[in-house]
XYZ file of C-alpha atoms in Angstrom:
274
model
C 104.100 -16.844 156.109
C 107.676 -18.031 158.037
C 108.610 -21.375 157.154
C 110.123 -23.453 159.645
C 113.570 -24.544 157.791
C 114.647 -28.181 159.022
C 118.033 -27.444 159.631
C 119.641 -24.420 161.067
C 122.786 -26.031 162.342
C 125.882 -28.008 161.191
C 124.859 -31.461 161.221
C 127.059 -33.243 159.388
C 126.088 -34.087 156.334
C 122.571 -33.483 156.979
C 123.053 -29.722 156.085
C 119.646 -27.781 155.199
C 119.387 -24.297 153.691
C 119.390 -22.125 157.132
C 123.339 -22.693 157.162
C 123.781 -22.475 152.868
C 126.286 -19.514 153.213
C 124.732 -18.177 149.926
C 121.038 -18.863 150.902
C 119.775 -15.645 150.547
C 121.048 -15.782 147.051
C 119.698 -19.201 146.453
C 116.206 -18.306 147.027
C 115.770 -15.048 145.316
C 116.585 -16.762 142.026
C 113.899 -19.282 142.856
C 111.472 -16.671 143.281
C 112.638 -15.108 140.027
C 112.558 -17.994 137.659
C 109.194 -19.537 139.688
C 107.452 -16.936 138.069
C 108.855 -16.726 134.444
C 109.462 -20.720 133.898
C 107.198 -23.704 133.840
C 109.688 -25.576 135.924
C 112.838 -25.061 138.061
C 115.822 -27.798 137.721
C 117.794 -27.447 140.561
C 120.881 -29.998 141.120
C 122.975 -30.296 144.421
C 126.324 -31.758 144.080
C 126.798 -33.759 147.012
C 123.204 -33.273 148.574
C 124.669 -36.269 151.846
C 120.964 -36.731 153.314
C 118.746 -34.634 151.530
C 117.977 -32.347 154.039
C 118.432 -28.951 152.098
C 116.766 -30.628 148.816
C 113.801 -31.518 151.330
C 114.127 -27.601 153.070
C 113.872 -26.272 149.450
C 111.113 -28.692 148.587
C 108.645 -27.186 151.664
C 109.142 -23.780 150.084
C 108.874 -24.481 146.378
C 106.248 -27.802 146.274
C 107.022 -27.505 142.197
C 110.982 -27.711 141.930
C 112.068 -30.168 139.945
C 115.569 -31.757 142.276
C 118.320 -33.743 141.774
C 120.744 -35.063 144.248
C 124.502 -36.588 143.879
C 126.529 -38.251 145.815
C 129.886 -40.049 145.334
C 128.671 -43.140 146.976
C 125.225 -44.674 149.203
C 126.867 -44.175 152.575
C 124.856 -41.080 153.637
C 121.705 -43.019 154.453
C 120.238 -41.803 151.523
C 120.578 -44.773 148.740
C 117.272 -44.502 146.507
C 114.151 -41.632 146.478
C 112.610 -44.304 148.565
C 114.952 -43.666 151.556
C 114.808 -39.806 150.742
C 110.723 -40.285 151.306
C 111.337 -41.945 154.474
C 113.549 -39.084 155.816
C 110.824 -36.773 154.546
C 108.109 -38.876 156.501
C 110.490 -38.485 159.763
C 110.677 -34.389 159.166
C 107.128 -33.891 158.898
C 106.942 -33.296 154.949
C 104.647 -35.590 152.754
C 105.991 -35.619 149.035
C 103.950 -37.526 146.095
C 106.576 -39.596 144.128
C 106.731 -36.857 141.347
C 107.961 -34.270 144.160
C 110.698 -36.563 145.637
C 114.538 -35.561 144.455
C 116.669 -38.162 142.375
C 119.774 -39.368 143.427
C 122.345 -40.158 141.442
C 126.286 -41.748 142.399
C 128.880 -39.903 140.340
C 131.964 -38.072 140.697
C 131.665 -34.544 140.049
C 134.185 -34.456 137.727
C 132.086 -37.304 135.982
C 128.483 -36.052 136.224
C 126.136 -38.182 134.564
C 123.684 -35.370 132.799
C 123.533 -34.163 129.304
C 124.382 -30.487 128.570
C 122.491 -27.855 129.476
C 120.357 -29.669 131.779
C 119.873 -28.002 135.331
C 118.495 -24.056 135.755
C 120.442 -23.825 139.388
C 122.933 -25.968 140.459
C 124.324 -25.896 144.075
C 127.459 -27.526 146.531
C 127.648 -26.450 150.147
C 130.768 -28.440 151.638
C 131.520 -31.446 148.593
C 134.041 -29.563 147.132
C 136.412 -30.210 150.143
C 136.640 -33.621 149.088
C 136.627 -33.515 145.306
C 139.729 -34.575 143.670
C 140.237 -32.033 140.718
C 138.143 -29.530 141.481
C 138.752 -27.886 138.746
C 137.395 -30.782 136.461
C 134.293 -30.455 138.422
C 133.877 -27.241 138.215
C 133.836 -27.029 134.291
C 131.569 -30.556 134.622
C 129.373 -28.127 136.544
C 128.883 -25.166 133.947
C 128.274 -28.158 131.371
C 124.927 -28.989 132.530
C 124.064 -25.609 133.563
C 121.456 -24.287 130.866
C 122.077 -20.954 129.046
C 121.300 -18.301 131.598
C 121.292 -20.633 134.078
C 123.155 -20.265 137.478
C 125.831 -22.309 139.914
C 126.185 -21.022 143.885
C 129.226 -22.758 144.935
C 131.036 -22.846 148.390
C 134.397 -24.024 147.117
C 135.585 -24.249 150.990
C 138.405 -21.805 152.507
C 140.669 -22.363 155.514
C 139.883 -22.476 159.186
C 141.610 -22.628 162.701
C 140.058 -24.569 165.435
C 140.441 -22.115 168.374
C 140.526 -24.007 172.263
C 140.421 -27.521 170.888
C 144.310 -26.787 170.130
C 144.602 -27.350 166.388
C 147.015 -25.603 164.612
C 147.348 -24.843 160.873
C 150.557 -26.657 159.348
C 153.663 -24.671 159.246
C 153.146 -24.958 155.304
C 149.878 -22.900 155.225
C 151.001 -20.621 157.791
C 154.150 -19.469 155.287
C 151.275 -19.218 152.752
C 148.879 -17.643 154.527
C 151.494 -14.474 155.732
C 153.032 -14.527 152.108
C 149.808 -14.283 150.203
C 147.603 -12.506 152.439
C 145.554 -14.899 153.738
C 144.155 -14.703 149.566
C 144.557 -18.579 149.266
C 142.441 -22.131 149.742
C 144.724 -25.041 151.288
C 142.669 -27.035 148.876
C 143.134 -24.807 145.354
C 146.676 -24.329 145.275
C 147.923 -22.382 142.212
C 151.616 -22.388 141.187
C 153.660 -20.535 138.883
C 156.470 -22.524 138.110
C 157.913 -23.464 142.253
C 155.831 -20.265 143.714
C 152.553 -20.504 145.314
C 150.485 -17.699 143.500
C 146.997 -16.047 145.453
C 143.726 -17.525 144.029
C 142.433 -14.431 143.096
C 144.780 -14.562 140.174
C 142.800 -17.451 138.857
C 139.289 -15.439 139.414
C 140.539 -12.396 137.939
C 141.535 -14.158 135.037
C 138.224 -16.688 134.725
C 135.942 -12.850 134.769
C 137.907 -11.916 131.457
C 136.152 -14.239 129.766
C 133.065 -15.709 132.223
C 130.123 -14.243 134.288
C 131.850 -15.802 137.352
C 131.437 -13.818 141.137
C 133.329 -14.410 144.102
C 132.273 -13.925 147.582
C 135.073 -14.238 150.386
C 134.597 -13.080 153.588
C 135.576 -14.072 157.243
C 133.623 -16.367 159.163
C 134.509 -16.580 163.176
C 132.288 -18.972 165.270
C 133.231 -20.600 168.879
C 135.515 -23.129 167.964
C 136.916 -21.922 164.329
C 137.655 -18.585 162.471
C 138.704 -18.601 158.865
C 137.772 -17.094 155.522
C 135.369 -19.307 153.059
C 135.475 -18.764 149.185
C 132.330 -18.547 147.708
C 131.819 -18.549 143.634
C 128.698 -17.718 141.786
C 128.732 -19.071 137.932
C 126.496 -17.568 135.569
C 126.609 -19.573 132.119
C 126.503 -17.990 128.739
C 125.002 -19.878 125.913
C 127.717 -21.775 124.157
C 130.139 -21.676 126.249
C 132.703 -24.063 127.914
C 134.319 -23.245 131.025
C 138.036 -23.907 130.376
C 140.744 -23.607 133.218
C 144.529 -22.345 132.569
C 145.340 -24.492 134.673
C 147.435 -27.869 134.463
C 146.425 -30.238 137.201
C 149.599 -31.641 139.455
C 148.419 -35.456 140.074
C 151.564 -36.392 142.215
C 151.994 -33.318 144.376
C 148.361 -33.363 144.729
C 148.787 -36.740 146.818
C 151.669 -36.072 148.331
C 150.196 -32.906 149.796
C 147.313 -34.469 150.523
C 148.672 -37.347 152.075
C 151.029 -35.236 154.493
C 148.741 -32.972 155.640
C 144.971 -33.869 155.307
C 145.285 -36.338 158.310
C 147.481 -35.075 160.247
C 145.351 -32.113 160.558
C 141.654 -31.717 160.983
C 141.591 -28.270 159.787
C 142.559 -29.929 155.953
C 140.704 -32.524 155.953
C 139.577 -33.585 152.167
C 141.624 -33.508 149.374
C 144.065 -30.507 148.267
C 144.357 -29.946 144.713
C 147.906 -28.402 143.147
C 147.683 -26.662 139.629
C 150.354 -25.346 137.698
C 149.156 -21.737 135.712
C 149.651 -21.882 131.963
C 150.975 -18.530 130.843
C 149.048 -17.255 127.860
């Protein structure tokens, strides 16, 4: 039977699962652990208003979800507001169906290890302040064999609204082959390194994937970085990586509002040579 998904557009932060660039992805592992485990834990770091916890919820009555935000300013402030914007999409949940929400930073989640069989982020990372941080907070309460589908963001260029990337990325973007995320920088030292150097060095040792690709739509063309985290029992995900508070800021600062094309926060990480 097709199942109408709430959301198949860009809405904000009311973003359901018919845009979730790894969707296809997402749901095949539902279907695979639905039928092996008693329950699913499933955890969306910044879930805004619910709408692809609710999308997810219509397909699989029996997930078990989990919702964080940084702060209540998404509508969405209890599971008693996430049962009123269920009401208003047509979906009836009992009170053991309806998500939890939780206010955290990422890089601060408030879960004990090995807690959550799937965790997902479709645009919070943009905005996360050490990403890096949050990205090993995110393999800590993934269980053993458990899995993290990540959209870690990529770089865009607003085509006929006349945006323009800064002259900054545009050095970066012909010296590295376009094989860099204005918001992951990696340095070695004073040079800007590509940041496939850090996944190539993270699948040594991790069951990590990444999936970059071009997107081109009518107002913006870019390429999005995608990673998929598998975790191995007893295992901590450790970066070589040193983060770079004050350049960080100052990059951020200079360049996040002057342009929408970088809006959120860009991170700057020095690589620690082994």
């Amino acid at each position: 039977m097709k199942v109408e998904l709430y959301a198949t557009r860009d809405d904000g932060v009311g973003r359901g699962i018919g845009i979730f660039g790894l969707k296809d992805r997402l749901l095949s592992e539902i279907k695979n652990r639905i039928t092996k485990e008693k329950s699913i834990r499933i955890l969306e770091v910044g879930c805004g208003r619910g709408i692809l916890m609710l999308d997810l919820l219509r397909l699989f009555p029996t997930l078990k979800l989990t919702g964080v935000n940084k702060r209540d300013v998404h509508g969405i402030k209890d599971k008693n507001d996430l049962s009123l914007r269920a009401k208003e999409l047509g979906l009836e949940l009992s009170n053991k169906q309806i998500p939890e929400i939780y206010f955290s930073d990422a890089t601060k989640l408030p879960f004990a290890d090995n807690t959550f069989d799937i965790i997902i982020s479709q645009v919070t990372f943009l905005h996360i302040e050490n990403k890096a941080k949050a990205l090993s907070e995110i393999y800590r309460v993934l269980k053993p064999c458990g899995i993290a589908l990540l959209s870690l963001g990529g770089y865009s260029i607003r085509r006929k609204i006349g945006f323009a990337m800064p002259q900054f990325y545009k050095k970066l973007r012909c010296r590295l082959d376009h094989d860099f995320n204005p918001r992951f920088l990696i340095k070695s030292g004073d040079e800007f390194l590509p940041f496939s150097n850090l996944f190539n060095i993270l699948k040594q040792q991790y069951d990590v994937e990444q999936v970059c690709h071009p997107f081109v739509s009518r107002t913006q063309r870019g390429i999005t970085h995608k990673w998929i985290m598998n975790k191995e029992a007893g295992k901590n995900l450790k970066f070589p990586l040193k983060y770079l508070p004050k350049e960080s800021s100052e990059l951020t600062k200079k360049y996040a509002k002057k342009n929408p094309v970088n809006w959120g926060v860009i991170d700057v990480y020095d690589l620690k040579q082994s």
